[in-house]
Structure formats: structure tokens, C-alpha cells
Coordinates of C-alpha atoms in Angstrom, one line a residue:
X18 CA 0.0 0.1 0.0
X19 CA 1.4 3.4 -1.0
X20 CA 2.3 5.6 2.0
X21 CA 0.1 8.5 2.7
X22 CA 2.6 10.5 4.8
X23 CA 1.5 13.9 5.6
X24 CA -1.6 14.2 3.6
X25 CA -5.1 13.1 3.5
X26 CA -7.0 11.7 0.5
X27 CA -10.0 13.6 0.8
X28 CA -10.5 16.9 3.0
X29 CA -13.3 19.4 3.1
X30 CA -11.9 22.5 1.3
X31 CA -13.4 25.0 3.3
X32 CA -12.6 23.6 6.9
X33 CA -9.1 22.4 5.9
X34 CA -8.3 25.9 4.4
X35 CA -9.4 27.5 7.4
X36 CA -7.3 25.4 9.8
X37 CA -4.3 25.6 7.5
X38 CA -4.3 29.4 7.4
X39 CA -4.8 29.7 11.2
X40 CA -1.9 27.5 12.1
X41 CA 0.5 28.2 9.3
X42 CA 2.2 30.9 11.4
X43 CA 2.9 28.3 14.1
X44 CA 4.6 25.7 11.9
X45 CA 8.1 26.9 12.2
X46 CA 7.9 27.4 16.1
X47 CA 5.7 24.5 17.0
X48 CA 7.2 21.7 14.8
X49 CA 10.7 22.6 14.2
X50 CA 12.0 19.0 14.2
X51 CA 9.8 17.6 11.5
X52 CA 11.1 17.2 8.1
X53 CA 9.1 16.7 4.9
X54 CA 5.7 15.0 5.8
X55 CA 7.0 14.0 9.2
X56 CA 9.4 11.1 7.8
X57 CA 12.3 10.2 9.8
X58 CA 15.6 10.6 8.2
X59 CA 18.4 8.1 7.6
X60 CA 20.2 9.8 10.4
X61 CA 17.6 8.8 13.1
X62 CA 19.3 6.2 15.2
X63 CA 16.3 4.1 16.2
X64 CA 14.0 2.4 13.7
X65 CA 10.5 3.6 14.2
X66 CA 8.1 0.9 15.3
X67 CA 4.9 1.8 13.5
X68 CA 1.4 1.0 14.4
X69 CA -0.1 -1.2 11.9
X70 CA -1.1 -1.7 8.2
X71 CA -2.2 1.9 8.3
X72 CA 1.2 3.3 7.0
X73 CA 2.2 3.9 10.7
X74 CA -0.6 5.8 12.3
X75 CA -2.7 4.9 15.3
X76 CA -5.9 6.1 13.6
X77 CA -5.4 4.9 10.1
X78 CA -5.1 8.7 9.1
X79 CA -8.9 8.8 9.7
X80 CA -10.8 12.1 9.7
X81 CA -10.5 14.5 12.7
X82 CA -12.1 17.6 14.1
X83 CA -10.4 20.8 12.7
X84 CA -11.9 23.3 15.1
X85 CA -9.2 25.7 16.6
X86 CA -9.0 26.7 20.1
X87 CA -10.1 30.3 20.9
X88 CA -7.6 32.9 20.7
X89 CA -8.2 34.0 24.2
X90 CA -6.4 32.1 26.8
X91 CA -8.7 29.8 28.9
X92 CA -9.8 30.8 32.3
X93 CA -8.4 28.1 34.7
X94 CA -11.1 28.8 37.3
X95 CA -14.3 26.9 37.3
X96 CA -17.2 28.3 35.4
X97 CA -20.6 27.4 34.5
X98 CA -20.5 24.8 31.7
X99 CA -22.9 24.5 28.8
X100 CA -25.9 22.4 29.1
X101 CA -26.4 19.0 27.6
X102 CA -25.3 18.9 23.9
X103 CA -22.2 21.0 24.5
X104 CA -23.0 24.2 22.7
X105 CA -21.4 26.4 25.1
X106 CA -18.2 28.5 24.8
X107 CA -16.1 27.0 27.6
X108 CA -13.7 25.1 25.4
X109 CA -11.2 24.9 28.2
X110 CA -13.7 22.6 30.2
X111 CA -13.0 18.9 30.0
X112 CA -15.7 16.4 31.3
X113 CA -14.7 15.0 34.7
X114 CA -14.3 11.4 33.8
X115 CA -12.3 12.1 30.6
X116 CA -10.0 14.4 32.5
X117 CA -9.5 11.9 35.2
X118 CA -8.5 9.3 32.6
X119 CA -5.8 11.7 31.0
X120 CA -4.4 12.4 34.4
X121 CA -4.3 8.8 35.4
X122 CA -2.6 7.9 32.3
X123 CA 0.1 10.6 32.8
X124 CA 0.8 9.2 36.3
X125 CA 0.9 5.6 35.0
X126 CA 3.4 6.6 32.2
X127 CA 5.5 8.7 34.7
X128 CA 6.1 5.3 36.7
X129 CA 6.5 3.0 33.7
X130 CA 8.4 5.2 31.4
X131 CA 9.7 8.3 33.2
X132 CA 12.0 9.3 30.4
X133 CA 9.0 10.0 28.1
X134 CA 7.7 13.0 30.0
X135 CA 4.1 12.7 28.8
X136 CA 1.9 15.6 29.8
X137 CA -1.8 14.8 30.3
X138 CA -2.6 18.0 28.4
X139 CA -1.2 16.1 25.2
X140 CA -3.8 13.3 25.6
X141 CA -6.5 16.1 26.1
X142 CA -5.3 17.8 22.8
X143 CA -5.6 14.4 20.8
X144 CA -8.8 13.6 22.6
X145 CA -10.3 16.9 21.6
X146 CA -9.4 16.5 18.0
X147 CA -10.2 13.0 17.6
X148 CA -13.5 12.8 19.3
X149 CA -14.4 16.0 21.1
X150 CA -13.4 14.7 24.5
X151 CA -15.6 11.5 23.8
X152 CA -18.4 13.6 22.5
X153 CA -18.5 16.1 25.2
X154 CA -18.1 13.4 27.9
X155 CA -20.8 11.0 26.9
X156 CA -19.4 8.3 29.1
X157 CA -20.5 6.0 32.0
X158 CA -19.0 6.0 35.4
X159 CA -16.5 3.5 34.5
X160 CA -15.3 5.4 31.5
X161 CA -17.0 3.5 28.7
X162 CA -18.8 5.6 26.1
X163 CA -22.5 5.6 26.2
X164 CA -22.6 4.8 22.5
X165 CA -19.6 3.4 20.5
X166 CA -17.6 6.0 18.6
X167 CA -16.7 5.0 15.2
X168 CA -15.0 6.8 12.3
X169 CA -15.9 6.1 8.7
X170 CA -14.9 2.8 7.0
X171 CA -11.4 2.9 5.7
X172 CA -12.5 1.5 2.3
X173 CA -10.1 3.7 0.3
X174 CA -13.1 5.8 -1.0
X175 CA -11.7 9.1 -0.1
X176 CA -9.6 7.5 3.0
X177 CA -6.9 5.0 3.5
X178 CA -7.7 1.5 2.3
X179 CA -7.5 -0.9 5.4
X180 CA -9.4 -4.1 4.9
X181 CA -10.8 -5.8 8.1
X182 CA -8.3 -7.0 10.7
X183 CA -10.6 -7.9 13.6
X184 CA -13.5 -9.7 11.8
X185 CA -15.6 -6.7 13.1
X186 CA -14.9 -7.3 16.8
X187 CA -14.1 -3.7 17.7
X188 CA -15.8 -1.8 14.9
X189 CA -18.6 -4.1 13.9
X190 CA -17.3 -4.1 10.3
X191 CA -16.1 -7.3 8.9
X192 CA -15.1 -5.7 5.5
X193 CA -13.1 -2.7 6.3
X194 CA -11.6 -1.2 9.5
X195 CA -13.0 1.8 11.2
X196 CA -11.2 3.9 13.9
X197 CA -12.8 3.1 17.3
X198 CA -13.5 5.0 20.7
X199 CA -12.6 8.3 22.1
X200 CA -8.9 8.1 20.9
X201 CA -9.9 6.6 17.5
X202 CA -7.6 3.5 17.5
X203 CA -8.0 1.2 14.4
X204 CA -8.4 -2.3 15.2
X205 CA -5.0 -3.6 14.1
X206 CA -3.3 -0.9 16.2
X207 CA -5.5 -1.7 19.2
X208 CA -4.6 -5.3 18.9
X209 CA -1.1 -4.4 20.3
X210 CA -1.2 -1.1 21.7
X211 CA -4.5 -1.7 23.8
X212 CA -4.2 -1.2 27.6
X213 CA -6.4 -1.9 30.6
X214 CA -6.6 1.6 32.3
X215 CA -9.5 1.0 34.7
X216 CA -8.3 -2.5 35.9
X217 CA -11.5 -4.3 35.0
X218 CA -9.5 -7.0 33.3
X219 CA -10.5 -5.9 29.7
X220 CA -8.8 -3.7 27.0
X221 CA -11.7 -1.7 25.5
X222 CA -11.1 1.1 22.8
X223 CA -14.4 2.4 23.9
X224 CA -13.4 3.0 27.4
X225 CA -11.7 6.4 28.0
X226 CA -9.4 4.9 30.8
X227 CA -8.1 2.2 28.6
X228 CA -7.8 4.3 25.5
X229 CA -5.9 7.1 27.2
X230 CA -3.5 4.7 28.7
X231 CA -3.1 3.1 25.4
X232 CA -2.5 6.5 23.7
X233 CA 0.1 7.3 26.3
X234 CA 2.0 4.2 25.7
X235 CA 1.8 4.6 22.0
X236 CA 3.1 8.1 22.0
X237 CA 5.9 7.1 24.5
X238 CA 7.3 4.2 22.3
X239 CA 10.7 4.5 20.5
X240 CA 12.2 5.9 23.6
X241 CA 10.7 9.4 22.5
X242 CA 11.1 12.1 25.2
X243 CA 8.1 14.3 24.6
X244 CA 9.8 17.3 26.5
X245 CA 12.0 17.6 23.3
X246 CA 10.1 19.3 20.3
X247 CA 11.6 16.9 17.7
X248 CA 10.3 13.7 19.5
X249 CA 7.0 15.4 20.5
X250 CA 6.5 16.3 16.7
X251 CA 7.4 12.6 15.7
X252 CA 4.9 11.2 18.3
X253 CA 2.1 13.4 17.2
X254 CA 2.7 12.5 13.5
X255 CA 2.6 8.9 14.2
X256 CA -0.8 9.2 15.5
X257 CA -2.1 10.8 12.3
X258 CA 0.5 11.6 9.4
X259 CA -0.7 15.0 8.5
X260 CA 1.2 18.2 9.0
X261 CA -2.1 20.0 9.5
X262 CA -3.0 17.5 12.4
X263 CA 0.4 18.1 14.0
X264 CA -0.1 21.9 14.0
X265 CA -3.7 21.5 15.3
X266 CA -2.8 19.1 18.1
X267 CA 0.0 21.5 19.1
X268 CA -2.5 24.4 19.2
X269 CA -4.7 22.5 21.7
X270 CA -1.8 21.3 23.7
X271 CA -0.6 25.0 24.4
X272 CA -4.3 26.0 24.9
X273 CA -4.8 23.3 27.6
X274 CA -1.3 24.0 29.2
X275 CA -2.4 27.5 30.0
X276 CA -5.4 26.4 32.0
X277 CA -8.4 24.1 32.1
X278 CA -11.1 23.0 34.4
X279 CA -13.5 20.2 35.1
X280 CA -16.9 20.1 33.8
X281 CA -19.7 17.4 34.4
X282 CA -19.8 14.5 32.2
X283 CA -22.0 15.1 29.2
X284 CA -21.8 18.9 29.2
X285 CA -18.5 19.4 27.2
X286 CA -18.4 21.5 24.0
X287 CA -18.7 19.6 20.7
X288 CA -16.6 20.6 17.7
X289 CA -18.3 21.6 14.5
X290 CA -15.8 21.1 11.6
X291 CA -14.1 18.0 10.3
X292 CA -11.2 17.4 7.9
X293 CA -13.6 15.2 5.7
X294 CA -16.3 17.9 5.4
X295 CA -18.5 15.8 7.7
X296 CA -19.2 19.0 9.8
X297 CA -19.3 17.0 13.1
X298 CA -20.9 13.9 11.4
X299 CA -18.3 11.5 12.4
X300 CA -16.8 10.0 14.5
X301 CA -20.6 9.0 15.0
X302 CA -22.0 7.1 17.8
X303 CA -23.3 3.9 16.1
X304 CA -24.0 0.4 17.0
X305 CA -21.4 -2.4 16.0
X306 CA -22.9 -4.1 12.8
X307 CA -24.2 -1.1 11.3
X308 CA -22.6 1.3 8.8
X309 CA -21.6 4.7 10.1
X310 CA -23.9 7.5 8.7
X311 CA -22.3 9.2 5.6
X312 CA -20.4 6.0 4.7
X313 CA -21.3 3.7 1.9
X314 CA -22.1 0.1 2.8
X315 CA -19.8 -2.6 1.2
X316 CA -21.0 -3.7 -2.3
X317 CA -23.3 -0.6 -2.9
X318 CA -22.6 2.8 -4.3
X319 CA -24.2 6.2 -3.7
X320 CA -24.5 8.6 -6.7
X321 CA -23.0 12.0 -6.1
X322 CA -25.5 14.9 -5.8
X323 CA -25.6 17.2 -8.7
X324 CA -23.5 20.1 -8.2
X325 CA -22.6 23.2 -10.3
X326 CA -19.3 22.8 -11.9
X327 CA -16.8 25.7 -12.0
X328 CA -16.0 27.1 -15.5
X329 CA -18.1 28.9 -18.1
X330 CA -21.6 30.0 -17.0
X331 CA -24.7 28.5 -18.5
X332 CA -26.4 30.1 -21.5
X333 CA -28.9 33.0 -20.7
X334 CA -32.5 31.9 -20.2
X335 CA -31.4 28.7 -18.3
X336 CA -30.0 26.9 -21.4
X337 CA -27.0 24.9 -21.2
X338 CA -23.9 24.4 -23.6
X339 CA -24.1 22.0 -26.4
X340 CA -22.6 18.6 -25.3
X341 CA -19.6 17.4 -27.4
X342 CA -20.2 14.1 -29.3
X343 CA -18.7 11.2 -27.5
X344 CA -15.1 10.3 -28.8
X345 CA -15.6 6.6 -28.2
X346 CA -18.4 4.7 -30.1
X347 CA -21.2 3.5 -28.1
X348 CA -20.8 0.0 -26.8
X349 CA -17.0 0.1 -26.8
X350 CA -15.7 -1.6 -23.6
X351 CA -13.5 0.5 -21.4
X352 CA -10.0 -0.8 -21.3
X353 CA -9.1 -2.2 -17.8
X354 CA -7.3 -0.1 -15.4
X355 CA -3.6 -0.5 -15.1
X356 CA -2.0 -1.0 -11.8
X357 CA 1.6 -0.6 -10.9
X358 CA 2.7 -3.3 -8.2
X359 CA 4.2 -1.8 -5.1
X360 CA 7.4 -3.2 -3.6
X361 CA 5.4 -5.0 -1.1
X362 CA 3.4 -6.9 -4.0
X363 CA 6.7 -8.2 -5.2
X364 CA 8.0 -9.8 -2.0
X365 CA 7.9 -13.7 -2.2
X366 CA 9.6 -14.6 1.0
X367 CA 11.8 -13.4 4.1
X368 CA 15.4 -14.4 4.6
X369 CA 17.6 -14.1 7.5
X370 CA 20.2 -11.3 6.9
X371 CA 23.0 -12.8 9.0
X372 CA 21.6 -12.4 12.5
X373 CA 24.1 -13.7 15.1
X374 CA 23.2 -15.8 18.1
X375 CA 21.0 -14.0 20.4
X376 CA 21.8 -14.5 24.0
X377 CA 21.4 -12.2 27.0
X378 CA 21.4 -12.5 30.8
X379 CA 18.1 -11.6 32.5
X380 CA 17.7 -7.9 32.8
X381 CA 20.4 -7.0 30.2
X382 CA 20.1 -5.7 26.7
X383 CA 20.9 -8.2 23.8
X384 CA 24.1 -6.9 22.1
X385 CA 23.0 -8.4 18.7
X386 CA 19.9 -7.3 16.7
X387 CA 17.7 -9.2 14.3
X388 CA 18.2 -8.6 10.5
X389 CA 15.7 -9.6 7.9
X390 CA 15.8 -9.4 4.1
X391 CA 12.7 -9.2 1.9
X392 CA 13.3 -10.9 -1.4
X393 CA 11.4 -11.5 -4.7
X394 CA 10.9 -15.2 -5.9
X395 CA 14.1 -14.9 -7.9
X396 CA 16.0 -13.8 -4.7
X397 CA 16.2 -10.0 -5.4
X398 CA 16.3 -7.9 -2.5
X399 CA 13.1 -5.5 -2.1
X400 CA 13.5 -2.1 -0.6
X401 CA 10.9 0.1 1.1
X402 CA 8.9 -2.8 2.6
X403 CA 7.5 -2.7 6.0
X404 CA 8.5 -5.7 8.2
X405 CA 6.9 -6.2 11.4
X406 CA 8.8 -7.8 14.3
X407 CA 6.5 -9.4 17.0
X408 CA 7.8 -11.1 20.2
X409 CA 5.6 -14.0 20.8
X410 CA 4.8 -16.4 23.7
X411 CA 4.9 -16.0 27.5
X412 CA 8.0 -13.7 28.2
X413 CA 8.7 -10.4 29.6
X414 CA 11.4 -9.8 27.1
X415 CA 10.6 -6.6 24.9
X416 CA 12.1 -4.4 22.4
X417 CA 13.9 -1.3 23.8
X418 CA 11.1 1.1 25.0
X419 CA 9.1 -1.6 26.4
X420 CA 6.9 -2.6 23.3
X421 CA 6.4 -6.2 22.0
X422 CA 6.0 -5.1 18.3
X423 CA 8.1 -3.0 16.0
X424 CA 7.7 -2.3 12.4
X425 CA 10.7 -1.1 10.3
X426 CA 11.1 -0.5 6.6
X427 CA 13.7 -2.3 4.6
X428 CA 16.7 -0.3 3.3
X429 CA 18.0 -0.1 -0.2
X430 CA 19.6 -3.6 0.3
X431 CA 16.1 -5.0 1.3
X432 CA 17.3 -5.4 5.1
X433 CA 15.1 -4.4 8.0
X434 CA 17.0 -4.3 11.3
X435 CA 14.8 -4.7 14.4
X436 CA 15.2 -2.6 17.4
X437 CA 17.3 -4.1 20.2
X438 CA 15.9 -6.7 22.5
X439 CA 15.8 -6.1 26.3
X440 CA 15.7 -9.2 28.3
X441 CA 13.3 -9.5 31.1
X442 CA 13.6 -11.6 34.3
X443 CA 12.1 -14.6 32.8
X444 CA 14.7 -17.1 31.6
X445 CA 14.4 -19.5 28.7
X446 CA 13.7 -19.3 24.9
X447 CA 12.1 -16.2 23.2
X448 CA 10.7 -16.1 19.8
X449 CA 10.6 -13.1 17.6
X450 CA 8.5 -13.5 14.3
X451 CA 9.1 -11.3 11.4
X452 CA 6.3 -10.7 8.9
X453 CA 5.7 -8.6 5.9
X454 CA 3.0 -5.8 6.5
X455 CA 0.2 -5.9 3.7
X456 CA 1.5 -9.1 2.2
X457 CA 0.6 -12.9 3.1
X458 CA 3.9 -14.7 3.0
X459 CA 5.3 -17.2 5.6
X460 CA 6.8 -15.4 8.7
X461 CA 10.4 -16.0 9.7
X462 CA 11.1 -16.9 13.4
X463 CA 14.0 -16.0 15.3
X464 CA 15.1 -17.7 18.6
X465 CA 16.6 -15.7 21.5
X466 CA 17.7 -17.0 24.8
X467 CA 17.6 -15.4 28.2
X468 CA 19.9 -16.9 30.7
X469 CA 20.2 -16.5 34.4
X470 CA 22.2 -13.6 35.8
X471 CA 25.8 -14.9 36.3
X472 CA 29.1 -14.1 38.0
X473 CA 32.5 -15.1 37.0
X474 CA 34.4 -13.8 40.0
X475 CA 33.8 -13.7 43.9
X476 CA 36.0 -11.9 46.4
X477 CA 35.7 -11.2 50.1
X478 CA 35.1 -7.6 51.0
X479 CA 37.2 -7.7 54.1
X480 CA 40.2 -9.7 55.3
X481 CA 39.5 -10.1 59.1
X482 CA 40.3 -13.5 60.4
X483 CA 37.2 -15.9 60.7
X484 CA 37.8 -17.4 64.2
X485 CA 35.6 -18.9 66.9
X486 CA 35.8 -20.7 70.2
X487 CA 34.2 -24.0 70.4
X488 CA 30.4 -23.6 71.2
X489 CA 30.5 -20.0 70.3
X490 CA 29.6 -17.7 67.3
X491 CA 32.0 -16.0 64.8
X492 CA 32.4 -12.2 65.4
X493 CA 32.6 -11.4 61.7
X494 CA 29.9 -12.2 59.0
X495 CA 31.3 -13.4 55.7
X496 CA 30.6 -10.9 52.7
X497 CA 31.6 -11.2 49.2
X498 CA 31.2 -9.2 46.1
X499 CA 30.2 -10.8 42.7
X500 CA 31.5 -9.5 39.3
X501 CA 31.0 -10.4 35.7
X502 CA 33.7 -9.3 33.2
X503 CA 34.8 -6.8 35.8
X504 CA 31.4 -5.3 36.3
X505 CA 29.0 -5.5 39.2
X506 CA 27.0 -8.8 39.0
X507 CA 23.6 -8.0 40.8
X508 CA 20.9 -10.4 41.3
X509 CA 23.0 -13.4 40.8
X510 CA 21.9 -16.7 42.5
X511 CA 24.2 -18.2 45.0
X512 CA 24.7 -21.2 47.3
X513 CA 26.8 -21.3 50.5
X514 CA 27.8 -24.7 51.8
X515 CA 30.1 -25.7 54.8
X516 CA 32.0 -28.6 53.0
X517 CA 33.6 -31.6 54.2
X518 CA 37.1 -30.9 52.6
X519 CA 38.6 -29.1 49.5
X520 CA 38.0 -32.3 47.6
X521 CA 34.6 -33.2 49.0
X522 CA 31.9 -30.6 48.3
X523 CA 29.3 -32.5 50.4
X524 CA 28.0 -30.7 53.4
X525 CA 29.9 -31.3 56.6
X526 CA 28.3 -32.9 59.7
X527 CA 30.4 -31.1 62.1
X528 CA 32.1 -27.9 62.8
X529 CA 30.7 -24.5 61.9
X530 CA 27.0 -24.0 61.0
X531 CA 24.2 -21.5 60.2
X532 CA 20.8 -21.3 61.9
X533 CA 17.4 -21.4 60.0
X534 CA 14.5 -19.3 61.1
X535 CA 13.5 -21.7 63.7
X536 CA 17.1 -22.0 65.2
X537 CA 18.0 -25.3 63.8
X538 CA 21.5 -26.3 62.6
X539 CA 21.9 -26.0 58.6
X540 CA 25.2 -26.2 56.8
X541 CA 24.0 -25.3 53.2
X542 CA 22.2 -22.2 52.4
X543 CA 20.2 -21.9 48.9
X544 CA 18.2 -19.3 47.3
X545 CA 20.8 -16.5 48.0
X546 CA 21.2 -13.6 45.6
X547 CA 23.6 -10.6 45.3
X548 CA 22.1 -7.2 45.8
X549 CA 22.2 -4.2 43.4
X550 CA 25.8 -3.7 44.2
X551 CA 26.7 -7.2 43.6
X552 CA 27.3 -7.8 47.4
X553 CA 26.1 -10.9 49.2
X554 CA 26.4 -11.0 53.2
X555 CA 25.9 -14.2 54.7
X556 CA 24.1 -14.9 58.2
X557 CA 25.9 -15.3 61.4
X558 CA 28.0 -18.5 61.8
X559 CA 28.2 -20.6 64.8
X560 CA 30.5 -23.5 66.1
X561 CA 29.8 -26.7 67.8
X562 CA 32.4 -28.2 70.2
X563 CA 34.8 -29.6 67.4
X564 CA 37.9 -27.7 66.9
X565 CA 40.2 -27.3 63.7
X566 CA 40.0 -25.7 60.3
X567 CA 36.9 -25.8 58.2
X568 CA 35.8 -24.7 54.7
X569 CA 33.0 -22.5 53.4
X570 CA 32.4 -22.6 49.8
X571 CA 30.3 -20.1 47.9
X572 CA 29.2 -20.6 44.3
X573 CA 27.2 -18.6 41.9
X574 CA 25.2 -19.0 38.5
X575 CA 27.9 -18.7 35.9
X576 CA 30.5 -20.9 37.9
X577 CA 32.2 -18.3 40.1
X578 CA 33.4 -20.1 43.3
X579 CA 35.0 -18.8 46.5
X580 CA 36.3 -21.0 49.4
X581 CA 36.8 -19.3 52.9
X582 CA 38.8 -20.9 55.8
X583 CA 37.0 -20.9 59.2
X584 CA 39.0 -21.8 62.4
X585 CA 37.6 -23.1 65.6
X586 CA 40.0 -23.3 68.5
X587 CA 40.0 -23.0 72.2
X588 CA 41.1 -19.9 73.8
X589 CA 44.7 -19.7 74.6
X590 CA 45.5 -19.8 78.4
X591 CA 48.3 -18.1 80.0
X592 CA 51.3 -20.2 81.4
X593 CA 51.6 -20.3 85.3
X594 CA 54.1 -17.8 86.7
X595 CA 57.5 -19.2 87.7
X596 CA 57.7 -20.4 91.3
X597 CA 59.5 -18.3 94.0
X598 CA 63.3 -18.8 94.4
X599 CA 64.3 -20.3 97.8
X600 CA 65.5 -18.1 100.5
X601 CA 69.2 -17.7 101.2

């Protein structure tokens, strides 16, 4: 599918012109980091995980509301809101439940992805442009919209062409996708970006808490820092790839930053103008399984209304110009339309492009990355093809940035390089599947392995002698530091055993010992782990009545071993004083 970067196939001329003129002066100052149509340049360090088969936008580049914020700064103090229907002038007022959802999403992202610096006002700006804040706050107490909010079907008739990806589960349309909910996610994006924001065990795009949290995670992927203008521009453009959209969202973001207030649910203001000439007709609350008003059901056609055409006026008296005779004899069949195959259409299969062995310890980043090449049936590389990498199975390993899906375009050599993998705490095999977006060809699976955290060296942190009298306790506790390749080895599993001898690693049945929680004698400790500094401090040691030299052996995952000597000896007694000499 040809990319639709930065432009919409169909826009209302009047509304778009108004929006474009009003925001043109802001383009230079508010979006300095965006190059032509918001594309990332080859200099961008991180490949951009895109959303779905919608050319990388959350909404499939669906229509949006083009109303501009008032020129006057909002009044941050509460004021009387408009009545039901939302025709008042308090544009700074945001319905209570909707505002709460935005703020909770910001708090969640501050904890999960603090480097993103997501402001809730950005979610409010997008929510305003996408759905008029859930159509003026028409939501239930749990945040679910009273009626579903659906955009027009993306059937290629004035919009992007996105055939059904969810069998109508979210949008009720089994032929084409439609943007769904207050944040207008298309189903194929929601399938991986959806979140449960109200902790009810469901991920519902029609719930403002779920949708706001999903939008926050979507905007925070790729390690973007939204306090930086370049990253903020990229994030907004990834939501809807239109420069006009970027500028409009920036206007509302700045408007809300200057102040806003809460209004009752259902009393928010409703926008009037849309980028598709819908004048507020869409997104329209509809029932899944029905076609949104203003759209054409699949398999049918609606004739366009008669409209006066620009050009020469009609003849005086109501006459019209004389029609020209047809240049093609009646009955001549029209030639079939010619189509040029896209690069994606020519892909026959995917090949590994020299991916090295993928192994990392739990919690570490993988040093190698997955490389996949798209090829024709003849083995020729295909450039400009979007390859989606998906981490499958029960694992907490992710791509850098915390996402499990990333989409990257192939370069001039036909190679797509996935973002770096970040190992989670679960050990074992991890599968990453590469597929071609928009083309049904067999996927290519890559295996990665997450191993236990390991140490290759252990050393005592002190050198005090470890001695004890029979039946007593050792004054000093044993503490060791674990390292791996010279670096701190944190979270490494360890075992400590009082062994029989240097050649016999079985537990000794006499000499020094530890105590368990019940005070019983134990000579092997398992389940130990080094702390964040790689340190491991063992519990106190005690001695029975056996004297001599004993050995404590500490081992870790990765094979590091340290043997420590312990001495149990009776206290030395002073020799008796010499007897008095005889008197003279």
C-alpha cells in the first residue's frame, strides 16, 4: 500500500483551508523538528516501530475535528459549563471522567516510562481533535462511552484502504476497519497497543481509561522524550500523519497548558468542523454491525449529488452548452485500469540477513539485533517494504522502549533491522517473528535465549580472620562481591555450603554451621542472591564443640566459586608464673 505520509486523500476544502491558514504561522515554531511530511531521516538512530497496516498511524489517518481553540487564553477557574449537547463556549472545560482518565494515564506513564515526560494535556489535545473529548463526555461512570464512537470505514473511497483486521470485533465491520473509541484507534493498532486503564480485566477501545493509557504508551514508544520538540512532533505525526494535524494538536496542547477546568460529564463542548467535510458527522456513535452515517455500505454505491461545476456559466435563459459528441463509439468496452505493483506486492519470502546468536542474561540488553531481508521469488532484494517484528509467547522480554511489536522499513539492500531486544527476568527461549505488512507470506521466526544472571568472580570484601571458640559464634560475618567481566553482578543466584574438604563438596556434619528461622542447624544455604551492588552478606556463623580448620564454599550461577577458611580453636590460656626462688 502506498504511504500516505502527511496528507489526506480527501478533505473538506473550506474547513481545511481555515485550519491551515490559522496554524500556518505556528509551523516553524511549534514543529521545528519535522522534516518533509514527518518522515524520519536516515540519520535517526532508532528504527520507528509503526502502528499497523495503516502506514504507521494509530488512527489509520482517519478524519478528525479541525476546530481551533479560542484565541483568548482559557480561564483556569471553574465556570458554568454548557448544557447537555455541549454548545457553550467553555472550550477549556473537560468532562470530569475524561479529565481523570488523562491524568491517571500521565501518572502511570510517569512510573512506567519516566523518560517519556508525557503531559496529560497532550492526551487532552488528541482527545479533543479525535472525538471532541468523547463527544462532550458522553461516558458512563467506568469510563465506557454511552454509545460506540466510530470513524468512517477505511475503504479507500476518500480515505486510506484498510481491510478488516478484527473480523468486526471492535468496529462491527467485517469488510473494512474503522477507527474506534474516544482516541480513535484502528483495530489492528489496538490489537497490540491496547491497555487496561481501569483495572477491570479488559482492554476496551471504547473506554476512555483504557484508550487514554493506550494512547500514552503509543506516544511514548521508541524511547521518545516528549519534552523535546523533535520527539513530540514525531509522536504526534505517528498518531495521524498530517502536518495540519500536528499543528492543530499543538495548538490545543498549548491552549490546555494555559489552564483548564473540570465540567460535568456530558456537558463538554462539541466541535463543528471535520477534515472530511463531515461537519461533526463523524466519529459518530453507532452500533457495531451497522454502517456509520455518511459512509457507503460495502458492495453498494451512492451517486454523487448534482453540483454546479466551475467554469463557463450556462447560457442566458437557463440553457446549457451543447454537449460534445462522444469520442468513443457506444458499446466500446473500457480498457481495464492499469495498476503498478508496489514493492510489497513483489515480496515472495523473507530471509535471515546474518543475525548472530541472540543471547543475553536476565535484565540485560541483547548486544546483537535481528536482521531480515525481503526478497522476490528470484532472490532479488526488495526495498521500502515494511517488516513487522513481534515477540510471541509468555515472556517479559521486549524491544527497547517496552513494546512487543516493532515495524521497520527495509533499506536499499532489502534489509530491515529490528530494534534492540531487552531481556526480562524470565529465563528461557524467546521467539521473535518477522512478517511482511500488507502481504501474506510465511513469517520468519528467530530464537533468542535469556539466561540466568551470572558471575565469573567472587571476592571477600574484608580480610578479618574468621575464628571462633568451640560452642560460640563468629564475630565477623562473611561478605563477598560478585562481578562479571569486571562489572558488578547484581541479582545473581548463589549457594553457600560448609563442605567436608577441599576435594569433597558435600556438606560437613560437624564444625561451623548456620541457623534457620527456627534456630535449627543448617550447613547449606540456597536461594541467595547478590544485591544491586553485587554484594552478598551471609548470616551469622556458629560453632559446635569440634575444633580445627573448616571450609565454607560459595558458588554462583555462571561458575564463580570462592572458598573461605574458618577456624575453631579453644582460647589460649596464660602459662603459670615461675615459682619463687628459695630463701638464702
